[in-house]
mmCIF file of C-alpha atoms in Angstrom:
data_model
loop_
_atom_site.group_PDB
_atom_site.id
_atom_site.type_symbol
_atom_site.label_atom_id
_atom_site.label_comp_id
_atom_site.label_asym_id
_atom_site.label_seq_id
_atom_site.Cartn_x
_atom_site.Cartn_y
_atom_site.Cartn_z
ATOM 1 C CA UNK A 440 -16.546 -12.467 52.244
ATOM 2 C CA UNK A 441 -19.737 -13.125 50.261
ATOM 3 C CA UNK A 442 -20.286 -15.903 47.739
ATOM 4 C CA UNK A 443 -20.007 -13.579 44.697
ATOM 5 C CA UNK A 444 -16.604 -12.289 45.819
ATOM 6 C CA UNK A 445 -15.351 -15.826 46.382
ATOM 7 C CA UNK A 446 -16.442 -16.865 42.870
ATOM 8 C CA UNK A 447 -14.756 -13.797 41.323
ATOM 9 C CA UNK A 448 -11.491 -14.414 43.180
ATOM 10 C CA UNK A 449 -11.590 -18.068 42.165
ATOM 11 C CA UNK A 450 -11.991 -17.079 38.494
ATOM 12 C CA UNK A 451 -9.085 -14.618 38.691
ATOM 13 C CA UNK A 452 -6.806 -17.145 40.408
ATOM 14 C CA UNK A 453 -7.774 -19.794 37.832
ATOM 15 C CA UNK A 454 -6.986 -17.436 34.958
ATOM 16 C CA UNK A 455 -3.609 -16.530 36.454
ATOM 17 C CA UNK A 456 -2.789 -20.215 37.050
ATOM 18 C CA UNK A 457 -3.771 -21.269 33.513
ATOM 19 C CA UNK A 458 -1.945 -18.295 31.968
ATOM 20 C CA UNK A 459 1.120 -19.056 34.055
ATOM 21 C CA UNK A 460 1.065 -22.692 32.929
ATOM 22 C CA UNK A 461 0.847 -21.715 29.277
ATOM 23 C CA UNK A 462 3.480 -18.997 29.737
ATOM 24 C CA UNK A 463 5.904 -21.504 31.215
ATOM 25 C CA UNK A 464 5.434 -23.629 28.099
ATOM 26 C CA UNK A 465 6.074 -20.588 25.905
ATOM 27 C CA UNK A 466 9.284 -19.743 27.757
ATOM 28 C CA UNK A 467 10.633 -23.140 26.808
ATOM 29 C CA UNK A 468 11.021 -21.866 23.221
ATOM 30 C CA UNK A 469 11.015 -18.124 23.897
ATOM 31 C CA UNK A 470 13.374 -17.828 26.903
ATOM 32 C CA UNK A 471 14.164 -14.145 26.333
ATOM 33 C CA UNK A 472 10.589 -12.927 26.707
ATOM 34 C CA UNK A 473 10.159 -10.932 29.904
ATOM 35 C CA UNK A 474 13.752 -11.248 31.056
ATOM 36 C CA UNK A 475 16.969 -9.251 31.050
ATOM 37 C CA UNK A 476 15.494 -5.826 30.288
ATOM 38 C CA UNK A 477 14.790 -2.686 32.307
ATOM 39 C CA UNK A 478 11.102 -2.519 31.422
ATOM 40 C CA UNK A 479 8.761 -5.488 31.033
ATOM 41 C CA UNK A 480 5.290 -5.059 29.533
ATOM 42 C CA UNK A 481 2.765 -5.748 32.295
ATOM 43 C CA UNK A 482 0.836 -7.980 29.893
ATOM 44 C CA UNK A 483 3.841 -10.334 29.811
ATOM 45 C CA UNK A 484 3.702 -10.639 33.593
ATOM 46 C CA UNK A 485 -0.007 -11.467 33.424
ATOM 47 C CA UNK A 486 0.655 -14.237 30.917
ATOM 48 C CA UNK A 487 1.003 -14.831 27.197
ATOM 49 C CA UNK A 488 -2.706 -15.580 26.875
ATOM 50 C CA UNK A 489 -3.537 -12.002 27.815
ATOM 51 C CA UNK A 490 -2.654 -11.128 24.195
ATOM 52 C CA UNK A 491 -2.245 -14.416 22.311
ATOM 53 C CA UNK A 492 -4.609 -17.310 21.663
ATOM 54 C CA UNK A 493 -4.147 -20.876 20.478
ATOM 55 C CA UNK A 494 -6.107 -21.729 17.350
ATOM 56 C CA UNK A 495 -8.242 -24.812 17.840
ATOM 57 C CA UNK A 496 -7.202 -27.737 15.662
ATOM 58 C CA UNK A 497 -3.726 -26.308 14.994
ATOM 59 C CA UNK A 498 -0.530 -27.762 16.400
ATOM 60 C CA UNK A 499 1.964 -25.176 17.601
ATOM 61 C CA UNK A 500 4.632 -24.506 16.419
ATOM 62 C CA UNK A 501 4.317 -26.751 13.357
ATOM 63 C CA UNK A 502 0.878 -25.555 12.271
ATOM 64 C CA UNK A 503 0.848 -22.328 10.289
ATOM 65 C CA UNK A 504 -0.976 -19.519 12.136
ATOM 66 C CA UNK A 505 -1.399 -21.800 15.160
ATOM 67 C CA UNK A 506 -0.985 -18.795 17.482
ATOM 68 C CA UNK A 507 -2.696 -15.473 16.837
ATOM 69 C CA UNK A 508 -3.392 -12.251 18.666
ATOM 70 C CA UNK A 509 -6.683 -12.231 20.539
ATOM 71 C CA UNK A 510 -7.746 -9.219 18.461
ATOM 72 C CA UNK A 511 -6.232 -6.913 15.854
ATOM 73 C CA UNK A 512 -4.105 -3.919 16.770
ATOM 74 C CA UNK A 513 -4.774 -1.390 18.121
ATOM 75 C CA UNK A 514 -7.948 -2.906 19.628
ATOM 76 C CA UNK A 515 -5.828 -5.426 21.513
ATOM 77 C CA UNK A 516 -3.981 -2.592 23.245
ATOM 78 C CA UNK A 517 -7.280 -1.012 24.272
ATOM 79 C CA UNK A 518 -8.002 -4.014 26.494
ATOM 80 C CA UNK A 519 -5.658 -2.354 28.992
ATOM 81 C CA UNK A 520 -4.982 1.156 27.656
ATOM 82 C CA UNK A 521 -7.845 3.653 27.773
ATOM 83 C CA UNK A 522 -9.199 3.913 24.232
ATOM 84 C CA UNK A 523 -10.322 7.545 24.515
ATOM 85 C CA UNK A 524 -6.679 8.666 24.789
ATOM 86 C CA UNK A 525 -5.943 7.161 21.376
ATOM 87 C CA UNK A 526 -9.067 8.082 19.424
ATOM 88 C CA UNK A 527 -9.317 11.860 19.531
ATOM 89 C CA UNK A 528 -10.047 13.965 16.448
ATOM 90 C CA UNK A 529 -6.536 13.611 14.996
ATOM 91 C CA UNK A 530 -4.914 10.187 15.319
ATOM 92 C CA UNK A 531 -1.226 9.439 14.776
ATOM 93 C CA UNK A 532 -0.850 7.292 11.662
ATOM 94 C CA UNK A 533 0.763 4.278 13.382
ATOM 95 C CA UNK A 534 -2.161 4.135 15.813
ATOM 96 C CA UNK A 535 -4.741 4.543 13.053
ATOM 97 C CA UNK A 536 -3.121 1.728 11.053
ATOM 98 C CA UNK A 537 -2.628 -0.555 14.043
ATOM 99 C CA UNK A 538 1.156 -0.226 13.936
ATOM 100 C CA UNK A 539 1.861 0.260 17.645
ATOM 101 C CA UNK A 540 4.978 -1.911 17.359
ATOM 102 C CA UNK A 541 6.486 0.629 14.966
ATOM 103 C CA UNK A 542 7.389 2.589 18.105
ATOM 104 C CA UNK A 543 7.021 0.130 20.985
ATOM 105 C CA UNK A 544 8.290 -3.349 21.767
ATOM 106 C CA UNK A 545 5.247 -5.382 22.855
ATOM 107 C CA UNK A 546 7.208 -7.527 25.309
ATOM 108 C CA UNK A 547 10.142 -5.692 26.860
ATOM 109 C CA UNK A 548 12.634 -2.910 26.333
ATOM 110 C CA UNK A 549 15.603 -1.218 27.954
ATOM 111 C CA UNK A 550 13.896 2.098 27.194
ATOM 112 C CA UNK A 551 11.115 3.876 29.059
ATOM 113 C CA UNK A 552 7.593 3.345 27.713
ATOM 114 C CA UNK A 553 8.873 0.244 25.887
ATOM 115 C CA UNK A 554 10.234 2.459 23.100
ATOM 116 C CA UNK A 555 12.496 0.894 20.491
ATOM 117 C CA UNK A 556 15.179 3.550 21.018
ATOM 118 C CA UNK A 557 16.551 5.248 24.110
ATOM 119 C CA UNK A 558 16.326 8.680 22.452
ATOM 120 C CA UNK A 559 12.606 9.364 21.734
ATOM 121 C CA UNK A 560 13.420 11.497 18.693
ATOM 122 C CA UNK A 561 15.081 8.486 17.058
ATOM 123 C CA UNK A 562 11.685 6.783 17.121
ATOM 124 C CA UNK A 563 10.168 9.774 15.311
ATOM 125 C CA UNK A 564 12.944 9.696 12.718
ATOM 126 C CA UNK A 565 11.783 6.265 11.580
ATOM 127 C CA UNK A 566 9.065 8.105 9.644
ATOM 128 C CA UNK A 567 9.989 11.796 9.803
ATOM 129 C CA UNK A 568 13.044 12.970 7.835
ATOM 130 C CA UNK A 569 15.859 13.661 10.293
ATOM 131 C CA UNK A 570 17.400 16.416 8.177
ATOM 132 C CA UNK A 571 14.333 18.613 8.704
ATOM 133 C CA UNK A 572 15.175 18.804 12.385
ATOM 134 C CA UNK A 573 18.970 19.072 12.259
ATOM 135 C CA UNK A 574 19.336 22.614 10.983
ATOM 136 C CA UNK A 575 21.877 25.290 11.961
ATOM 137 C CA UNK A 576 19.394 26.825 14.385
ATOM 138 C CA UNK A 577 17.443 24.260 16.383
ATOM 139 C CA UNK A 578 14.384 24.864 18.507
ATOM 140 C CA UNK A 579 15.433 23.894 22.042
ATOM 141 C CA UNK A 580 12.051 22.325 22.742
ATOM 142 C CA UNK A 581 12.337 20.118 19.665
ATOM 143 C CA UNK A 582 15.833 19.078 20.730
ATOM 144 C CA UNK A 583 14.396 17.853 24.010
ATOM 145 C CA UNK A 584 11.898 15.553 22.339
ATOM 146 C CA UNK A 585 8.824 15.940 20.141
ATOM 147 C CA UNK A 586 6.370 15.003 22.857
ATOM 148 C CA UNK A 587 7.879 16.914 25.778
ATOM 149 C CA UNK A 588 5.570 19.875 25.250
ATOM 150 C CA UNK A 589 4.268 20.276 21.703
ATOM 151 C CA UNK A 590 2.926 16.990 20.323
ATOM 152 C CA UNK A 591 0.906 14.061 21.535
ATOM 153 C CA UNK A 592 2.353 10.706 20.520
ATOM 154 C CA UNK A 593 -0.998 9.059 19.947
ATOM 155 C CA UNK A 594 -3.932 11.388 19.268
ATOM 156 C CA UNK A 595 -5.025 14.966 19.802
ATOM 157 C CA UNK A 596 -7.945 17.343 19.353
ATOM 158 C CA UNK A 597 -5.624 19.692 17.447
ATOM 159 C CA UNK A 598 -4.043 19.381 13.968
ATOM 160 C CA UNK A 599 -0.501 17.956 13.705
ATOM 161 C CA UNK A 600 -1.130 16.191 17.033
ATOM 162 C CA UNK A 601 -0.426 19.460 18.843
ATOM 163 C CA UNK A 602 -1.190 19.741 22.541
ATOM 164 C CA UNK A 603 -3.098 23.010 21.997
ATOM 165 C CA UNK A 604 -3.520 25.591 19.254
ATOM 166 C CA UNK A 605 -0.242 26.906 17.875
ATOM 167 C CA UNK A 606 -0.189 30.418 19.314
ATOM 168 C CA UNK A 607 -1.247 29.335 22.801
ATOM 169 C CA UNK A 608 1.464 26.716 22.761
ATOM 170 C CA UNK A 609 4.184 29.149 21.704
ATOM 171 C CA UNK A 610 3.141 31.828 24.173
ATOM 172 C CA UNK A 611 3.283 29.218 26.933
ATOM 173 C CA UNK A 612 7.075 29.584 26.752
ATOM 174 C CA UNK A 613 7.343 32.979 25.048
ATOM 175 C CA UNK A 614 5.401 34.883 27.694
ATOM 176 C CA UNK A 615 5.963 38.269 26.057
ATOM 177 C CA UNK A 616 3.607 37.154 23.281
ATOM 178 C CA UNK A 617 0.655 36.495 25.597
ATOM 179 C CA UNK A 618 -0.859 39.831 24.563
ATOM 180 C CA UNK A 619 -1.450 38.387 21.098
ATOM 181 C CA UNK A 620 0.643 40.974 19.315
ATOM 182 C CA UNK A 621 4.226 40.558 18.190
ATOM 183 C CA UNK A 622 6.953 42.231 20.194
ATOM 184 C CA UNK A 623 8.440 43.760 17.020
ATOM 185 C CA UNK A 624 6.930 47.185 16.269
ATOM 186 C CA UNK A 625 6.393 48.370 12.723
ATOM 187 C CA UNK A 626 6.574 51.906 11.275
ATOM 188 C CA UNK A 627 3.872 54.411 12.212
ATOM 189 C CA UNK A 628 3.324 52.733 15.585
ATOM 190 C CA UNK A 629 1.779 49.554 14.228
ATOM 191 C CA UNK A 630 2.432 46.141 15.740
ATOM 192 C CA UNK A 631 2.642 42.846 13.938
ATOM 193 C CA UNK A 632 -0.419 40.599 14.330
ATOM 194 C CA UNK A 633 -0.041 36.878 14.936
ATOM 195 C CA UNK A 634 -3.699 35.916 14.724
ATOM 196 C CA UNK A 635 -7.063 37.006 13.296
ATOM 197 C CA UNK A 636 -5.348 37.798 9.987
ATOM 198 C CA UNK A 637 -4.939 35.715 6.851
ATOM 199 C CA UNK A 638 -1.501 34.227 6.312
ATOM 200 C CA UNK A 639 -0.034 36.055 3.283
ATOM 201 C CA UNK A 640 1.837 32.888 2.360
ATOM 202 C CA UNK A 641 -1.362 30.827 2.400
ATOM 203 C CA UNK A 642 -4.615 32.751 2.130
ATOM 204 C CA UNK A 643 -6.627 29.686 3.199
ATOM 205 C CA UNK A 644 -5.049 29.733 6.665
ATOM 206 C CA UNK A 645 -4.926 32.141 9.547
ATOM 207 C CA UNK A 646 -1.626 33.770 10.436
ATOM 208 C CA UNK A 647 0.128 32.080 13.333
ATOM 209 C CA UNK A 648 3.618 31.962 14.798
ATOM 210 C CA UNK A 649 4.673 29.383 12.205
ATOM 211 C CA UNK A 650 3.816 31.789 9.386
ATOM 212 C CA UNK A 651 7.276 33.245 10.058
ATOM 213 C CA UNK A 652 9.058 30.735 12.296
ATOM 214 C CA UNK A 653 9.837 27.067 11.815
ATOM 215 C CA UNK A 654 8.948 25.275 15.068
ATOM 216 C CA UNK A 655 11.635 22.593 14.648
ATOM 217 C CA UNK A 656 14.748 24.064 13.088
ATOM 218 C CA UNK A 657 15.971 26.494 10.457
ATOM 219 C CA UNK A 658 19.102 27.623 8.674
ATOM 220 C CA UNK A 659 18.106 31.199 9.527
ATOM 221 C CA UNK A 660 18.371 32.943 12.884
ATOM 222 C CA UNK A 661 15.321 33.114 15.141
ATOM 223 C CA UNK A 662 14.028 30.063 13.275
ATOM 224 C CA UNK A 663 12.791 32.227 10.405
ATOM 225 C CA UNK A 664 11.413 30.264 7.479
ATOM 226 C CA UNK A 665 13.142 32.569 4.946
ATOM 227 C CA UNK A 666 16.258 34.723 4.932
ATOM 228 C CA UNK A 667 14.514 38.083 4.431
ATOM 229 C CA UNK A 668 11.283 37.071 6.087
ATOM 230 C CA UNK A 669 9.683 40.511 6.125
ATOM 231 C CA UNK A 670 10.097 40.889 2.362
ATOM 232 C CA UNK A 671 7.754 37.971 1.804
ATOM 233 C CA UNK A 672 4.845 40.232 2.637
ATOM 234 C CA UNK A 673 6.210 43.773 2.832
ATOM 235 C CA UNK A 674 8.219 45.966 0.502
ATOM 236 C CA UNK A 675 11.655 46.902 1.798
ATOM 237 C CA UNK A 676 11.452 49.861 4.153
#
């Protein structure tokens, strides 16, 4: 073992020892941190000083702001979590605003990924109106959880935090649509397009699967966005 390695190991051991000493002091007043839960944040096991710092000249706990985070959120999280996964083209609002704790408990949780609720969708409902998802006809994928297949929780290169473009995502499950044309045939042998055409409901956007179907839930069968969906664009046949 060379001298450089010995110095590095000594520094690591010293940091762990000092952090452990401070953490033991913290536990005296915060006995529930890191105990009695299914999942403990690894930062807690490293030591309180991995995230928190004592402000010089302040007496804790009497001094106001005597303990602060070592850096603002979400930068603090990036000390351990790879930043590139959270800073793609489209960033989830809580991440952009440094509100990681809106979804996660920073210390421990009984739920996987330190989520605040056991059911992931309940976390989403803190910001997204629940009634939009609890319709008569529910998309089975959405029932399983927003991030199971369709959305990224943190950031994405696609709008709405989608995992890919809309039509590719839908055809990943609806294999019959891989050809790019809708399975429903129209009069005179025509087929319904689902891309490379302007959306009649919004001329500024291209037609996609969600031009006719709601990806989360609907009060109409087949997740149609309207009762007589064809009549939105076509005269009655």
